[in-house]
CSV table of C-alpha atoms in Angstrom, one decimal:
chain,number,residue,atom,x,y,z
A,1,UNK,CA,15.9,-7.8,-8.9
A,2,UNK,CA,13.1,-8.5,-7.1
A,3,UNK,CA,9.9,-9.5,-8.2
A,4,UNK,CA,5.9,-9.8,-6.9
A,5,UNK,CA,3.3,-12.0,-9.2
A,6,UNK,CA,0.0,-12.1,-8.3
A,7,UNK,CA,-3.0,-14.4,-9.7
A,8,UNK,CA,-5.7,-14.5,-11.3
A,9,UNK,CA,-5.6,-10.8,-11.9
A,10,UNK,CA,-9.6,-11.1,-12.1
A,11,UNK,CA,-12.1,-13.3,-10.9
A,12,UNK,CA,-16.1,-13.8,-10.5
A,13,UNK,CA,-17.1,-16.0,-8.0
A,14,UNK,CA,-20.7,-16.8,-6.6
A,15,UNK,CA,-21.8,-16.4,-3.1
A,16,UNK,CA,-21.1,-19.2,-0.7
A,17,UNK,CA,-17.6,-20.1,-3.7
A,18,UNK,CA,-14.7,-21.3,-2.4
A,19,UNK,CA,-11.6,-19.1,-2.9
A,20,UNK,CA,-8.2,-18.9,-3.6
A,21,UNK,CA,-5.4,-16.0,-4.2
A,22,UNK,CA,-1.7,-16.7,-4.8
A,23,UNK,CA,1.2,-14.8,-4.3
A,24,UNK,CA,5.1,-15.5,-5.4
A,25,UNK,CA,8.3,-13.3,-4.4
A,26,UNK,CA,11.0,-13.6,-6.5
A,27,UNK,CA,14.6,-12.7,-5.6
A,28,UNK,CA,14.6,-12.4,-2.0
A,29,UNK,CA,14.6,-14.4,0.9
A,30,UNK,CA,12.6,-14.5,3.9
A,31,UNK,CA,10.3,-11.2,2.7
A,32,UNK,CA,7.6,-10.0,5.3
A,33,UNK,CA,4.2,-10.8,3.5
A,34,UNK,CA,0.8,-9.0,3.6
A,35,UNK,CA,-2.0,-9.3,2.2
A,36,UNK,CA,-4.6,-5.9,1.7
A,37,UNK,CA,-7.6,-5.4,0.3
A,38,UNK,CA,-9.1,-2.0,-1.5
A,39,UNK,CA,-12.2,-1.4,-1.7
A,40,UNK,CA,-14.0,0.7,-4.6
A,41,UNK,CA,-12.2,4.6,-4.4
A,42,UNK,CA,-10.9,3.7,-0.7
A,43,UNK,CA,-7.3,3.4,0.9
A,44,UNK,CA,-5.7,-0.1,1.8
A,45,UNK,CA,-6.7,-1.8,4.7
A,46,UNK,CA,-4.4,-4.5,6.1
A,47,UNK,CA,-5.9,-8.2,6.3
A,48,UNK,CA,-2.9,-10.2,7.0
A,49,UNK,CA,0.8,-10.5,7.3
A,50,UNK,CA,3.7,-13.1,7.8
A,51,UNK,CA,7.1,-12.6,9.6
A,52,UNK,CA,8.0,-16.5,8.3
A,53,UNK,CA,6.5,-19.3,7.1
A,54,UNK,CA,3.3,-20.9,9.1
A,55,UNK,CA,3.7,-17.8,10.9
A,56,UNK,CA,0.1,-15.7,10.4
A,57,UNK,CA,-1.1,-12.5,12.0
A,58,UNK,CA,-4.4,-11.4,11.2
A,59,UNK,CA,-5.4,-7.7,11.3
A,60,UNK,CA,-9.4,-7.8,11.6
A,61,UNK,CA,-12.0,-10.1,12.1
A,62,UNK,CA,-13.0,-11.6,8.6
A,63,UNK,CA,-14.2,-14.2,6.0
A,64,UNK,CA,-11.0,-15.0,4.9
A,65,UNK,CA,-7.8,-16.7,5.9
A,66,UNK,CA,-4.3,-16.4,4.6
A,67,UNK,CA,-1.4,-19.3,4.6
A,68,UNK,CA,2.5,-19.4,4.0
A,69,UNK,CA,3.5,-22.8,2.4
A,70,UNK,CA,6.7,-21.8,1.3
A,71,UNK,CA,9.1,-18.8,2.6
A,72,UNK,CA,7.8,-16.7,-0.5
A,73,UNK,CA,4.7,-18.0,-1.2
A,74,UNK,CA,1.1,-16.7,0.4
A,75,UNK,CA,-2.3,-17.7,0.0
A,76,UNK,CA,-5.4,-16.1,0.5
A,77,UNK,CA,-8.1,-18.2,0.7
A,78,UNK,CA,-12.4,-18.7,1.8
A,79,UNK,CA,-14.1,-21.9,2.2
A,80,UNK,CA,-17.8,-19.8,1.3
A,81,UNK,CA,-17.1,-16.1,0.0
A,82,UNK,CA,-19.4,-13.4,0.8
A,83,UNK,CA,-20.6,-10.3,-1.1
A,84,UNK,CA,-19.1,-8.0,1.1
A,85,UNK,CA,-16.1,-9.6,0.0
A,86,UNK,CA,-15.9,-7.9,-3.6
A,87,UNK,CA,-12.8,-5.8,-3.7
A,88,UNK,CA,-9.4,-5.3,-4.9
A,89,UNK,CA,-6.8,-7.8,-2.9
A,90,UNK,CA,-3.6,-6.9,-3.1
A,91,UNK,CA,-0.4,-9.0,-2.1
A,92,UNK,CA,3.0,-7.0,-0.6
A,93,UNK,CA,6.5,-7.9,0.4
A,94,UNK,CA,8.5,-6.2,2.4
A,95,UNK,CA,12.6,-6.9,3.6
A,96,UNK,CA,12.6,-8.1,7.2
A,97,UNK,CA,13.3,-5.0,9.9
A,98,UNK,CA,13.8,-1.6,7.7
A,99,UNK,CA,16.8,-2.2,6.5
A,100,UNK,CA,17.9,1.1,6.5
A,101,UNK,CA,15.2,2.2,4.3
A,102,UNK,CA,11.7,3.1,5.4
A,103,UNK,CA,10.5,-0.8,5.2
A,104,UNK,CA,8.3,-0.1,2.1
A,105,UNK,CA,6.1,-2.1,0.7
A,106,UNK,CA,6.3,-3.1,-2.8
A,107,UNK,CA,3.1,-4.5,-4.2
A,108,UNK,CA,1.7,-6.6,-6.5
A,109,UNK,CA,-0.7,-6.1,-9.5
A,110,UNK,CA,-3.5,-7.0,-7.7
A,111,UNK,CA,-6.9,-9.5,-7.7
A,112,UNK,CA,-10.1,-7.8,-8.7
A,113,UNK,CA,-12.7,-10.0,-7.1
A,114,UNK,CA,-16.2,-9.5,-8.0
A,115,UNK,CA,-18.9,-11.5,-5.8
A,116,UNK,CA,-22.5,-12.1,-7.0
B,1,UNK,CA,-6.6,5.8,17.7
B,2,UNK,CA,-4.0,5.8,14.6
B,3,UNK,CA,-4.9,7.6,11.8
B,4,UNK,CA,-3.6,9.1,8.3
B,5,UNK,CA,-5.8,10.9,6.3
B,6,UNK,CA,-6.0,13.7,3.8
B,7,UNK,CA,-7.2,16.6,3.4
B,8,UNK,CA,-8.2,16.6,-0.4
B,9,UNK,CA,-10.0,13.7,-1.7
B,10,UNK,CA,-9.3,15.1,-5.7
B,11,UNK,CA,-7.0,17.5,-6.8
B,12,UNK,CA,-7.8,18.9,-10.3
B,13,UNK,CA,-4.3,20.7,-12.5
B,14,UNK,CA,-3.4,22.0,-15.4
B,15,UNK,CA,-0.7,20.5,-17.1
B,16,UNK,CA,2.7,22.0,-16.3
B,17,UNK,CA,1.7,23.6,-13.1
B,18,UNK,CA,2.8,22.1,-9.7
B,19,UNK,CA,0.4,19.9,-7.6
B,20,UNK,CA,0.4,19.9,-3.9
B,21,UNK,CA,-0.9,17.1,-2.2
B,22,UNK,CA,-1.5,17.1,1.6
B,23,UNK,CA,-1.8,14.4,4.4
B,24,UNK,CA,-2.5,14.4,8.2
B,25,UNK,CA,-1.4,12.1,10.6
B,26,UNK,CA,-2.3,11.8,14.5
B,27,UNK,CA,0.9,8.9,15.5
B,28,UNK,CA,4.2,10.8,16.3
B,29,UNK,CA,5.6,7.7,16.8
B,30,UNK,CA,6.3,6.3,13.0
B,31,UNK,CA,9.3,6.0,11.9
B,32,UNK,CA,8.9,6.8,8.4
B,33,UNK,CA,6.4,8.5,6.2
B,34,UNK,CA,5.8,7.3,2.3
B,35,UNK,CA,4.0,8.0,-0.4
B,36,UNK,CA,2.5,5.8,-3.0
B,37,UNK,CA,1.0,6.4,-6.4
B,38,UNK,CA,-1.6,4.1,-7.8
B,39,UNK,CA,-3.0,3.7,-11.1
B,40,UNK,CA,-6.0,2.7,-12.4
B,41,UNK,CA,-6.0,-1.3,-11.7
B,42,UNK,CA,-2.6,-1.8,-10.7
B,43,UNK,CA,-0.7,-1.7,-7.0
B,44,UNK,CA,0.8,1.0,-5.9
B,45,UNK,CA,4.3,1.9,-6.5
B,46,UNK,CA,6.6,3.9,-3.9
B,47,UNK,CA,7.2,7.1,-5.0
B,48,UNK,CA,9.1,8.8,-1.6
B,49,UNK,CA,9.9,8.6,2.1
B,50,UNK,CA,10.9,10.7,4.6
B,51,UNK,CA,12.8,9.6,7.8
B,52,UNK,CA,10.8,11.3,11.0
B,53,UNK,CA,13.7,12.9,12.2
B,54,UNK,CA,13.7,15.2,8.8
B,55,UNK,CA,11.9,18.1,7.2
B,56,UNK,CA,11.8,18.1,3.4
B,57,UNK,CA,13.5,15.1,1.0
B,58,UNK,CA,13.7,15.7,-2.6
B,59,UNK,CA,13.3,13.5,-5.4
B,60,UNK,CA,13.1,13.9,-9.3
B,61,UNK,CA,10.0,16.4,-9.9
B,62,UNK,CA,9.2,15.4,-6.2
B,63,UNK,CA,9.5,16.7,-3.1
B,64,UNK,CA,7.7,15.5,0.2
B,65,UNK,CA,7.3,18.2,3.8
B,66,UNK,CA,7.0,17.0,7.1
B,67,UNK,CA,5.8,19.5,9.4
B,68,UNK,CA,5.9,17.9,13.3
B,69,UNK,CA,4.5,20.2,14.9
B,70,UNK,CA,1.2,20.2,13.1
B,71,UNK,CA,1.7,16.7,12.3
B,72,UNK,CA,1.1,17.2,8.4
B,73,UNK,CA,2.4,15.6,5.2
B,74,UNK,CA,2.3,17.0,1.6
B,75,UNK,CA,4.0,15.6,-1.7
B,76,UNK,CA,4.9,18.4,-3.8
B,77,UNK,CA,5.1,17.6,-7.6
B,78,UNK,CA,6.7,20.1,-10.1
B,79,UNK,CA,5.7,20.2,-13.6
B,80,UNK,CA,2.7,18.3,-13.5
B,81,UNK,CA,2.3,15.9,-16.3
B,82,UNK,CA,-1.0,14.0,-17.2
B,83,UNK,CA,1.4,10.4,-16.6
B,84,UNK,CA,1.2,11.7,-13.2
B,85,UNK,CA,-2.6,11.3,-13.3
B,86,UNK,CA,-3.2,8.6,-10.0
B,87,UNK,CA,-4.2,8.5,-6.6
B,88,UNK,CA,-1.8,9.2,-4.2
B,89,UNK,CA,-1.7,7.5,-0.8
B,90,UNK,CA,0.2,8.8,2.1
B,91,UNK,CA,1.7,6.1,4.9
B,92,UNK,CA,3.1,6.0,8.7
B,93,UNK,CA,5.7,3.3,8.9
B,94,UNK,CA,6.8,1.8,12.3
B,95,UNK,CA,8.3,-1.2,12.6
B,96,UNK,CA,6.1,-3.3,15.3
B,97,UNK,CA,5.9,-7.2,16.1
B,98,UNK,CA,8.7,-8.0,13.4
B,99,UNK,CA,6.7,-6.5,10.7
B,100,UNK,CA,6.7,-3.3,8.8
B,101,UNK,CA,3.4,-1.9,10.2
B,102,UNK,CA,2.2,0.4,7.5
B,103,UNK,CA,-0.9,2.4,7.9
B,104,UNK,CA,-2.6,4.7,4.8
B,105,UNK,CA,-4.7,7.3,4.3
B,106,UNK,CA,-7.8,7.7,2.4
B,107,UNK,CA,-6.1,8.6,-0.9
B,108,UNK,CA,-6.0,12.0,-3.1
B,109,UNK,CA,-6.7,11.7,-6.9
B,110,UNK,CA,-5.1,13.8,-9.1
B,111,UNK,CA,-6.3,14.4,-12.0
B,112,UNK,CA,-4.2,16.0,-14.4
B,113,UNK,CA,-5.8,18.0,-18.2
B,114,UNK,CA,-4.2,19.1,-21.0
């Protein structure tokens, strides 16, 4: 079966911090990846998603960049964070094409990022 | 432009009745329409999808309506339970650029008491 692991689940960071999210897929093979990000009592708003590795589409204009070392491995990253970056980041695979199914995303726990 | 939303941002039920939740959409072009259920701090988890080219699809105490013409979603669930307590999302799937391009709606929160 497959599996999505996210980390660290939480994390406090000052203004102008570096950052860095990680995301694993385990048992699949060339998954779609995205990362979103939820803010407080809102829907998901797409920041990025990968079709392969070094391959990086970016949704809107942001603090923030994303990077695919590995087929099932992606990275969320800032070199200085912002407050406006506070939010709920979450990391989601997907099979390539639909599949037959309705390409669902499956997510993963989630990053709870708190700026001060 | 694209957009899902609903029409409800909370939904308050008594235990054991049946909660109705609704969605609009303005892109008759997706391919798919899902619905996701979130709890408190975690990601959300697929609950059902429809194909575009269908009506109604059933699941286990769940049943999701697609009405076309008025471009509407709703995720019936029967037998409410307070487990079932969550915020559901509604999504448009298309598949676009080689990706699954997923776009969600506001969120509904159910709320469910004893």
């Amino acid at each position: 079966s497959q599996t999505i692991h996210q980390w660290p689940a939480t994390l406090v960071q000052p203004v102008g911090s570096p950052l860095s999210l990680e995301c694993t897929v385990e048992g699949t093979s060339n998954p779609n990846l995205y990362w979103y990000r939820q803010a407080a009592g809102r829907g998901l708003q797409l920041l990025f998603y990968s079709v392969g590795i070094g391959q990086i589409s970016s949704e809107v204009p942001q603090n923030l960049s994303a990077s695919r070392p590995q087929d099932r491995q992606f990275i969320l990253s800032s070199k200085k964070l912002l407050l406006s970056d506070s939010g709920f980041y979450l990391c989601a695979w997907s099979r390539q094409g639909y599949g037959g199914g309705s390409g669902e995303l499956f997510f993963g726990e989630g990053s709870r990022l708190t700026v001060l | 432009g694209e957009s899902v939303g609903l029409h409800l941002p909370t939904l308050s039920v008594q235990e054991g009745d049946n909660s109705i939740i609704n969605c609009a959409y303005s892109n008759s072009a997706s391919d798919y329409f899902i619905w996701y259920k979130q709890e408190s701090g975690k990601g959300p988890q697929f609950i059902i999808d429809i194909r575009s080219n269908m009506d109604k699809r059933q699941g286990q105490r769940v049943t999701v309506l697609l009405n076309k013409t008025v471009k509407h979603l709703s995720l019936q669930i029967a037998a409410t339970q307070p487990g079932d307590s969550a915020v559901y999302f509604c999504a448009e799937s298309s598949f676009s650029g080689g990706y699954n391009k997923l776009i969600f709606g506001a969120g509904t929160r159910l709320a469910v008491h004893p």
